[in-house]
Tab-separated table of C-alpha atoms in Angstrom:
chain	number	residue	atom	x	y	z
A	1	MET	CA	-76.864	-40.304	-87.662
A	2	ILE	CA	-78.710	-41.069	-84.421
A	3	ALA	CA	-77.919	-38.181	-82.073
A	4	MET	CA	-77.305	-39.409	-78.549
A	5	GLY	CA	-74.948	-38.794	-75.686
A	6	GLY	CA	-74.004	-39.685	-72.152
A	7	PRO	CA	-74.320	-37.610	-68.967
A	8	ALA	CA	-72.000	-34.911	-70.275
A	9	ALA	CA	-73.843	-34.315	-73.569
A	10	GLU	CA	-74.661	-30.606	-73.508
A	11	LYS	CA	-76.249	-28.433	-76.125
A	12	GLU	CA	-74.106	-26.161	-78.243
A	13	PHE	CA	-74.818	-22.441	-78.415
A	14	VAL	CA	-73.346	-19.403	-80.117
A	15	SER	CA	-71.416	-16.882	-78.058
A	16	VAL	CA	-69.819	-13.623	-79.150
A	17	VAL	CA	-66.411	-12.300	-78.083
A	18	ARG	CA	-67.120	-9.119	-76.111
A	19	ASP	CA	-63.579	-8.448	-74.924
A	20	LYS	CA	-60.072	-9.759	-75.577
A	21	THR	CA	-57.263	-8.626	-73.269
A	22	VAL	CA	-53.588	-9.506	-72.894
A	23	VAL	CA	-53.090	-10.293	-69.187
A	24	ALA	CA	-49.549	-11.739	-69.194
A	25	ASP	CA	-46.821	-12.768	-71.605
A	26	GLY	CA	-48.478	-15.309	-73.884
A	27	VAL	CA	-51.864	-15.170	-72.114
A	28	VAL	CA	-55.095	-13.494	-73.240
A	29	THR	CA	-58.522	-13.499	-71.651
A	30	LEU	CA	-61.750	-13.712	-73.602
A	31	GLU	CA	-65.106	-12.439	-72.377
A	32	LEU	CA	-67.945	-14.319	-74.060
A	33	GLY	CA	-71.660	-13.547	-74.005
A	34	ARG	CA	-74.778	-14.459	-75.942
A	35	PRO	CA	-75.416	-12.292	-79.023
A	36	ASP	CA	-78.849	-11.304	-77.673
A	37	GLY	CA	-77.592	-10.679	-74.137
A	38	SER	CA	-79.660	-13.482	-72.579
A	39	PRO	CA	-78.211	-15.410	-69.606
A	40	LEU	CA	-75.608	-18.101	-70.183
A	41	PRO	CA	-75.916	-21.587	-68.625
A	42	PRO	CA	-75.060	-21.609	-64.904
A	43	TRP	CA	-71.742	-22.963	-63.659
A	44	ARG	CA	-69.761	-23.546	-60.486
A	45	PRO	CA	-66.027	-23.137	-59.731
A	46	GLY	CA	-63.932	-25.739	-61.555
A	47	ALA	CA	-66.113	-25.802	-64.678
A	48	HIS	CA	-64.859	-25.458	-68.243
A	49	VAL	CA	-66.401	-24.896	-71.653
A	50	ASP	CA	-65.551	-26.170	-75.112
A	51	LEU	CA	-64.872	-23.583	-77.803
A	52	ILE	CA	-65.363	-24.938	-81.316
A	53	LEU	CA	-62.914	-22.936	-83.367
A	54	ASP	CA	-61.736	-22.699	-86.960
A	55	ARG	CA	-61.573	-25.923	-89.003
A	56	GLY	CA	-63.415	-27.854	-86.328
A	57	LEU	CA	-60.754	-27.394	-83.647
A	58	VAL	CA	-62.296	-27.996	-80.214
A	59	ARG	CA	-60.490	-26.715	-77.134
A	60	GLN	CA	-61.434	-26.732	-73.452
A	61	TYR	CA	-60.917	-23.631	-71.327
A	62	SER	CA	-61.596	-23.216	-67.606
A	63	LEU	CA	-64.063	-20.541	-66.570
A	64	CYS	CA	-62.312	-17.977	-64.413
A	65	GLY	CA	-64.955	-15.279	-63.982
A	66	ASP	CA	-67.822	-14.833	-61.529
A	67	PRO	CA	-70.368	-17.704	-61.415
A	68	ALA	CA	-73.013	-15.222	-60.256
A	69	ASP	CA	-72.635	-13.191	-63.473
A	70	LEU	CA	-74.362	-15.171	-66.217
A	71	SER	CA	-74.149	-12.303	-68.683
A	72	ALA	CA	-70.596	-13.341	-69.591
A	73	TYR	CA	-68.060	-16.157	-69.390
A	74	ARG	CA	-64.368	-15.401	-68.920
A	75	VAL	CA	-61.583	-17.757	-69.986
A	76	GLY	CA	-57.797	-17.481	-70.090
A	77	VAL	CA	-55.871	-18.853	-73.060
A	78	LEU	CA	-52.145	-19.589	-73.086
A	79	ARG	CA	-50.344	-19.473	-76.418
A	80	GLU	CA	-48.825	-22.922	-76.934
A	81	PRO	CA	-46.199	-22.839	-79.697
A	82	ALA	CA	-46.087	-26.645	-79.813
A	83	GLY	CA	-49.887	-26.987	-79.815
A	84	ARG	CA	-52.198	-28.072	-82.607
A	85	GLY	CA	-53.417	-24.622	-83.601
A	86	GLY	CA	-56.212	-23.814	-81.169
A	87	SER	CA	-54.354	-21.310	-78.994
A	88	ALA	CA	-52.716	-19.706	-82.038
A	89	TYR	CA	-56.161	-19.174	-83.573
A	90	VAL	CA	-57.441	-17.562	-80.367
A	91	HIS	CA	-54.393	-15.294	-80.048
A	92	ASP	CA	-53.895	-14.336	-83.692
A	93	THR	CA	-57.307	-14.531	-85.377
A	94	LEU	CA	-60.226	-14.439	-82.950
A	95	ALA	CA	-61.364	-10.837	-82.449
A	96	VAL	CA	-63.956	-8.854	-80.533
A	97	GLY	CA	-67.302	-9.278	-82.259
A	98	ASP	CA	-66.524	-12.755	-83.608
A	99	ARG	CA	-68.993	-15.535	-82.909
A	100	VAL	CA	-67.844	-18.826	-81.431
A	101	LEU	CA	-69.750	-22.073	-81.136
A	102	THR	CA	-69.633	-23.007	-77.452
A	103	ARG	CA	-70.479	-26.168	-75.540
A	104	GLY	CA	-70.912	-26.687	-71.806
A	105	PRO	CA	-70.233	-25.859	-69.093
A	106	ARG	CA	-68.960	-29.136	-67.667
A	107	ASN	CA	-67.361	-29.758	-64.264
A	108	HIS	CA	-65.084	-32.630	-63.236
A	109	PHE	CA	-63.129	-30.418	-60.823
A	110	ALA	CA	-65.768	-29.218	-58.386
A	111	LEU	CA	-64.877	-27.563	-55.091
A	112	ASP	CA	-65.912	-29.960	-52.335
A	113	ASP	CA	-66.839	-28.680	-48.884
A	114	ALA	CA	-63.893	-28.481	-46.503
A	115	PRO	CA	-62.786	-26.317	-43.559
A	116	SER	CA	-59.543	-25.439	-45.358
A	117	TYR	CA	-57.873	-25.666	-48.750
A	118	LEU	CA	-54.412	-25.632	-50.267
A	119	PHE	CA	-54.443	-24.459	-53.893
A	120	VAL	CA	-51.505	-25.117	-56.203
A	121	ALA	CA	-51.341	-23.521	-59.664
A	122	GLY	CA	-48.772	-23.903	-62.405
A	123	GLY	CA	-48.952	-21.283	-65.152
A	124	ILE	CA	-52.345	-21.113	-66.856
A	125	GLY	CA	-53.533	-23.649	-64.265
A	126	ILE	CA	-54.452	-20.641	-62.150
A	127	THR	CA	-57.666	-20.163	-64.155
A	128	PRO	CA	-59.968	-22.768	-62.524
A	129	LEU	CA	-58.593	-21.892	-59.091
A	130	LEU	CA	-59.577	-18.210	-59.222
A	131	PRO	CA	-63.326	-18.769	-58.687
A	132	MET	CA	-62.502	-21.488	-56.141
A	133	ILE	CA	-60.596	-18.962	-54.060
A	134	VAL	CA	-63.555	-16.571	-54.162
A	135	GLU	CA	-65.880	-19.417	-53.141
A	136	ALA	CA	-63.576	-20.480	-50.293
A	137	ASP	CA	-63.548	-16.885	-49.057
A	138	THR	CA	-67.345	-16.763	-49.232
A	139	ARG	CA	-67.523	-19.939	-47.147
A	140	ASN	CA	-65.104	-18.430	-44.583
A	141	SER	CA	-62.798	-21.396	-45.144
A	142	ARG	CA	-59.078	-21.132	-44.512
A	143	TRP	CA	-56.995	-21.291	-47.663
A	144	SER	CA	-53.628	-20.534	-49.204
A	145	LEU	CA	-52.356	-20.536	-52.782
A	146	LEU	CA	-48.943	-21.518	-54.137
A	147	TYR	CA	-48.675	-20.088	-57.661
A	148	GLY	CA	-45.729	-20.939	-59.879
A	149	GLY	CA	-44.765	-19.910	-63.378
A	150	ARG	CA	-41.764	-19.597	-65.685
A	151	THR	CA	-41.387	-15.865	-65.021
A	152	ARG	CA	-43.434	-13.284	-63.173
A	153	ARG	CA	-44.311	-11.627	-66.490
A	154	SER	CA	-45.853	-14.896	-67.709
A	155	MET	CA	-48.111	-15.274	-64.645
A	156	ALA	CA	-51.635	-14.013	-65.257
A	157	PHE	CA	-54.031	-12.451	-62.729
A	158	LEU	CA	-51.381	-11.332	-60.226
A	159	ASP	CA	-53.257	-8.024	-59.909
A	160	VAL	CA	-56.432	-9.906	-58.945
A	161	LEU	CA	-54.571	-11.958	-56.351
A	162	GLU	CA	-52.854	-8.985	-54.668
A	163	ARG	CA	-55.926	-8.336	-52.532
A	164	TYR	CA	-55.369	-11.599	-50.643
A	165	GLY	CA	-52.000	-10.621	-49.202
A	166	ASP	CA	-49.761	-13.317	-47.774
A	167	ARG	CA	-52.300	-16.073	-48.397
A	168	VAL	CA	-50.916	-16.088	-51.953
A	169	LEU	CA	-47.325	-17.260	-52.499
A	170	VAL	CA	-46.093	-16.198	-55.942
A	171	HIS	CA	-43.139	-18.327	-57.064
A	172	PRO	CA	-41.586	-17.536	-60.479
A	173	GLN	CA	-39.173	-20.278	-61.466
A	174	ASP	CA	-36.528	-17.978	-62.952
A	175	THR	CA	-36.004	-16.189	-59.622
A	176	SER	CA	-37.230	-18.674	-56.999
A	177	GLY	CA	-36.576	-22.113	-58.472
A	178	LEU	CA	-38.994	-25.038	-58.418
A	179	LEU	CA	-42.071	-25.075	-56.193
A	180	ASP	CA	-41.539	-26.511	-52.714
A	181	LEU	CA	-44.609	-28.727	-52.923
A	182	ARG	CA	-43.562	-31.066	-50.140
A	183	GLY	CA	-43.049	-28.158	-47.755
A	184	PHE	CA	-46.347	-26.534	-48.798
A	185	VAL	CA	-48.316	-29.728	-48.201
A	186	ALA	CA	-46.479	-30.679	-45.000
A	187	GLY	CA	-48.616	-28.377	-42.883
A	188	CYS	CA	-51.854	-29.795	-44.247
A	189	THR	CA	-54.214	-30.304	-41.293
A	190	ASN	CA	-57.020	-32.850	-40.983
A	191	GLY	CA	-59.914	-31.965	-43.261
A	192	THR	CA	-57.818	-29.878	-45.654
A	193	LEU	CA	-58.269	-30.529	-49.371
A	194	VAL	CA	-55.517	-29.878	-51.902
A	195	TYR	CA	-56.520	-28.598	-55.360
A	196	GLY	CA	-53.917	-28.502	-58.115
A	197	CYS	CA	-53.941	-27.518	-61.787
A	198	GLY	CA	-50.943	-27.187	-64.045
A	199	PRO	CA	-48.491	-29.145	-66.199
A	200	GLU	CA	-48.126	-32.882	-65.659
A	201	PRO	CA	-44.675	-32.786	-63.977
A	202	MET	CA	-46.055	-30.418	-61.345
A	203	LEU	CA	-49.119	-32.588	-60.729
A	204	ALA	CA	-47.002	-35.737	-60.466
A	205	ALA	CA	-44.791	-33.980	-57.908
A	206	LEU	CA	-47.896	-32.823	-56.033
A	207	GLU	CA	-49.235	-36.372	-55.878
A	208	ASP	CA	-45.865	-37.500	-54.549
A	209	ALA	CA	-45.894	-34.722	-51.943
A	210	CYS	CA	-49.341	-35.820	-50.715
A	211	GLY	CA	-48.090	-39.406	-50.423
A	212	VAL	CA	-50.519	-41.982	-49.063
A	213	ARG	CA	-53.063	-39.224	-48.411
A	214	ALA	CA	-53.337	-38.289	-52.097
A	215	ARG	CA	-56.431	-40.393	-52.781
A	216	GLU	CA	-58.217	-38.773	-49.854
A	217	ILE	CA	-57.161	-35.134	-50.016
A	218	LEU	CA	-55.934	-34.355	-53.539
A	219	ARG	CA	-58.033	-33.061	-56.439
A	220	VAL	CA	-56.321	-32.251	-59.743
A	221	GLU	CA	-57.201	-31.106	-63.247
A	222	ARG	CA	-54.888	-32.073	-66.088
A	223	PHE	CA	-54.010	-30.419	-69.395
A	224	SER	CA	-52.795	-33.709	-70.876
A	225	PRO	CA	-53.376	-37.425	-70.182
A	226	LYS	CA	-51.751	-38.993	-67.173
A	227	GLU	CA	-49.357	-41.771	-68.090
A	228	GLU	CA	-50.658	-45.024	-66.634
A	229	VAL	CA	-49.857	-48.714	-66.865
A	230	HIS	CA	-52.868	-50.695	-68.073
A	231	THR	CA	-53.139	-54.380	-67.213
A	232	GLY	CA	-56.504	-55.055	-68.838
A	233	GLY	CA	-55.087	-55.750	-72.281
A	234	ASP	CA	-56.466	-54.674	-75.639
A	235	GLY	CA	-58.536	-57.700	-76.634
A	236	ALA	CA	-61.792	-57.475	-78.565
A	237	PHE	CA	-65.110	-57.033	-76.749
A	238	ASP	CA	-68.766	-56.341	-77.557
A	239	VAL	CA	-70.567	-53.106	-76.722
A	240	VAL	CA	-74.352	-53.191	-76.508
A	241	LEU	CA	-76.011	-49.815	-77.097
A	242	ALA	CA	-79.113	-50.106	-74.941
A	243	ARG	CA	-81.085	-47.180	-76.349
A	244	SER	CA	-80.157	-47.791	-79.979
A	245	GLY	CA	-80.679	-51.559	-79.962
A	246	LEU	CA	-77.283	-52.084	-81.606
A	247	THR	CA	-74.249	-54.208	-80.747
A	248	VAL	CA	-70.780	-53.272	-81.985
A	249	LYS	CA	-67.473	-55.097	-81.653
A	250	VAL	CA	-64.421	-53.151	-80.520
A	251	GLY	CA	-61.194	-54.702	-81.698
A	252	PRO	CA	-57.548	-54.155	-80.712
A	253	GLY	CA	-56.424	-50.671	-81.671
A	254	GLN	CA	-60.006	-49.402	-81.874
A	255	THR	CA	-61.898	-47.202	-79.438
A	256	VAL	CA	-65.457	-47.551	-78.230
A	257	LEU	CA	-66.140	-44.040	-79.484
A	258	GLU	CA	-65.062	-44.691	-83.068
A	259	ARG	CA	-66.987	-47.975	-83.274
A	260	VAL	CA	-70.130	-46.354	-81.833
A	261	GLU	CA	-69.884	-43.487	-84.320
A	262	ALA	CA	-69.280	-45.936	-87.170
A	263	ALA	CA	-72.595	-47.578	-86.224
A	264	GLY	CA	-74.368	-44.253	-86.779
A	265	VAL	CA	-74.676	-43.104	-83.169
A	266	ASN	CA	-73.334	-39.588	-82.720
A	267	VAL	CA	-71.812	-38.993	-79.279
A	268	LEU	CA	-70.386	-35.624	-78.312
A	269	SER	CA	-66.617	-35.811	-77.965
A	270	SER	CA	-63.724	-33.392	-77.920
A	271	CYS	CA	-60.224	-34.165	-76.659
A	272	GLN	CA	-60.045	-37.840	-77.762
A	273	GLU	CA	-57.589	-38.469	-74.928
A	274	GLY	CA	-59.666	-38.828	-71.760
A	275	THR	CA	-59.073	-35.408	-70.229
A	276	CYS	CA	-62.191	-33.306	-70.942
A	277	GLY	CA	-65.147	-35.533	-70.002
A	278	THR	CA	-67.251	-34.680	-73.062
A	279	CYS	CA	-67.832	-38.312	-74.043
A	280	GLU	CA	-68.611	-39.587	-70.522
A	281	THR	CA	-71.219	-42.337	-70.860
A	282	ASP	CA	-73.287	-44.318	-68.346
A	283	VAL	CA	-72.354	-47.993	-67.989
A	284	LEU	CA	-75.364	-50.270	-67.431
A	285	GLU	CA	-73.542	-53.622	-67.390
A	286	GLY	CA	-69.958	-54.805	-67.536
A	287	THR	CA	-66.661	-53.625	-66.047
A	288	PRO	CA	-64.841	-50.716	-67.697
A	289	ASP	CA	-61.075	-50.647	-68.068
A	290	HIS	CA	-60.655	-46.988	-67.162
A	291	ARG	CA	-57.907	-45.186	-69.079
A	292	ASP	CA	-58.982	-41.587	-68.609
A	293	SER	CA	-57.303	-38.849	-66.572
A	294	LEU	CA	-60.500	-37.539	-64.955
A	295	LEU	CA	-62.289	-40.039	-62.751
A	296	THR	CA	-61.195	-40.511	-59.155
A	297	GLU	CA	-60.246	-43.940	-57.856
A	298	ASP	CA	-63.598	-44.173	-56.081
A	299	GLU	CA	-65.475	-43.259	-59.279
A	300	ARG	CA	-63.493	-45.857	-61.198
A	301	ALA	CA	-64.337	-48.492	-58.598
A	302	GLU	CA	-68.043	-47.666	-58.929
A	303	GLY	CA	-67.826	-48.359	-62.655
A	304	THR	CA	-71.033	-46.473	-63.461
A	305	THR	CA	-69.556	-44.179	-66.134
A	306	MET	CA	-66.631	-44.243	-68.547
A	307	MET	CA	-64.871	-42.046	-71.096
A	308	ILE	CA	-65.462	-43.978	-74.296
A	309	CYS	CA	-62.730	-42.157	-76.235
A	310	VAL	CA	-59.998	-44.076	-74.384
A	311	SER	CA	-61.418	-46.595	-71.900
A	312	ARG	CA	-62.075	-50.235	-72.747
A	313	CYS	CA	-63.600	-53.338	-71.131
A	314	LEU	CA	-62.135	-55.754	-68.586
A	315	GLY	CA	-64.452	-58.515	-69.826
A	316	GLU	CA	-66.100	-59.504	-73.064
A	317	ARG	CA	-69.177	-57.271	-72.956
A	318	LEU	CA	-70.284	-53.769	-71.977
A	319	VAL	CA	-73.816	-52.356	-72.022
A	320	LEU	CA	-73.874	-48.593	-72.444
A	321	ASP	CA	-76.718	-46.090	-72.156
A	322	LEU	CA	-76.488	-45.047	-75.794
C-alpha cells in the first residue's frame, strides 16, 4: 500500500489509561497519557481524538480537559446501548493501565473570536464545550450555557459547572421538559456566536431557532450525519490522484475512499459517514458534491477540501492531492 493522506492525516501513537471515573449515569471519563510521560500533541477547545479500540473499532471522543496540560488527555464516554460496541468496550473492558492506539487531535469545531457566546449542550455534547467555556472566561467574553439531559443524574460535569453560577442553565428533561432554544437564542446580540453539540433533533431545533442567522452565527458538532437532500446525482466520475499518478473511476454506489484504497493508496479514515474529518482531502481540480456533516457552507463553496468517505463529484473529474 502507498501510505498517503489529506490535511487531517495525523500520526498514531500509543496512550495509556491513567484514570477511569464514573461521572454520571452511563458516563465515564478516561484520562490518557503517554506511557513514558512525554507531552501529548497540543490541542485547542473543540478538538477530538480517535481511539482505536478492540477489533479495529475506531471512535471519536471530544477532549474535555485543559489544553495547557499536555501530560494527559481527558475524554467523556457515554454508554450507547444501541451502538456498535465502542462505548460498551470502553465501559466494560478498558481498564486503568491498558494501552490504546490514539490518533489526533483534530479540530473542526474551533472556538472563533467573539465578544459573547451562547453554548448549548445536549447530554454528552457538553464535553467539547467545557474547554470552550474556560477559554471564553480567559478572554473575558460574555457567555451563557444551556445544558439539557434526560435526567440530572445522567448529566456529567455538573460539579465542574457549579462555579459559574447563573451563567449555566441546567435543564433536565424529566423535570423541566424540552429546551427552550428559541427563547435562549432570542436575546442573542450582534457579534454573539452560538455553539451547540448534542443529538441531531436538538441541533436541528437549534438551527431552526437561529433562523436566517444560522449560517452566520451558529457552529455545531454532530454525533451522527445530518440528513440532507443531494441534487448532484450518483453518476460515475474519474478521480485523478495527483501524487500517486493514478486515475480511478468511482461508480454509482461506490465511494471515493473505497476506490482510492482499492488502488493501493491508504488514506486515514474512521467514521465512514462524514462526521469526523479524518479522511479530509485537498481538492486540486473539479467541484465536489459535499455530503459531509462537518464543513460550513462557506467551506463547501470554496471547494478546496472534501470528505472522501461520503462526498462525490458534481462533474466528470476530480483531481485530489493523494
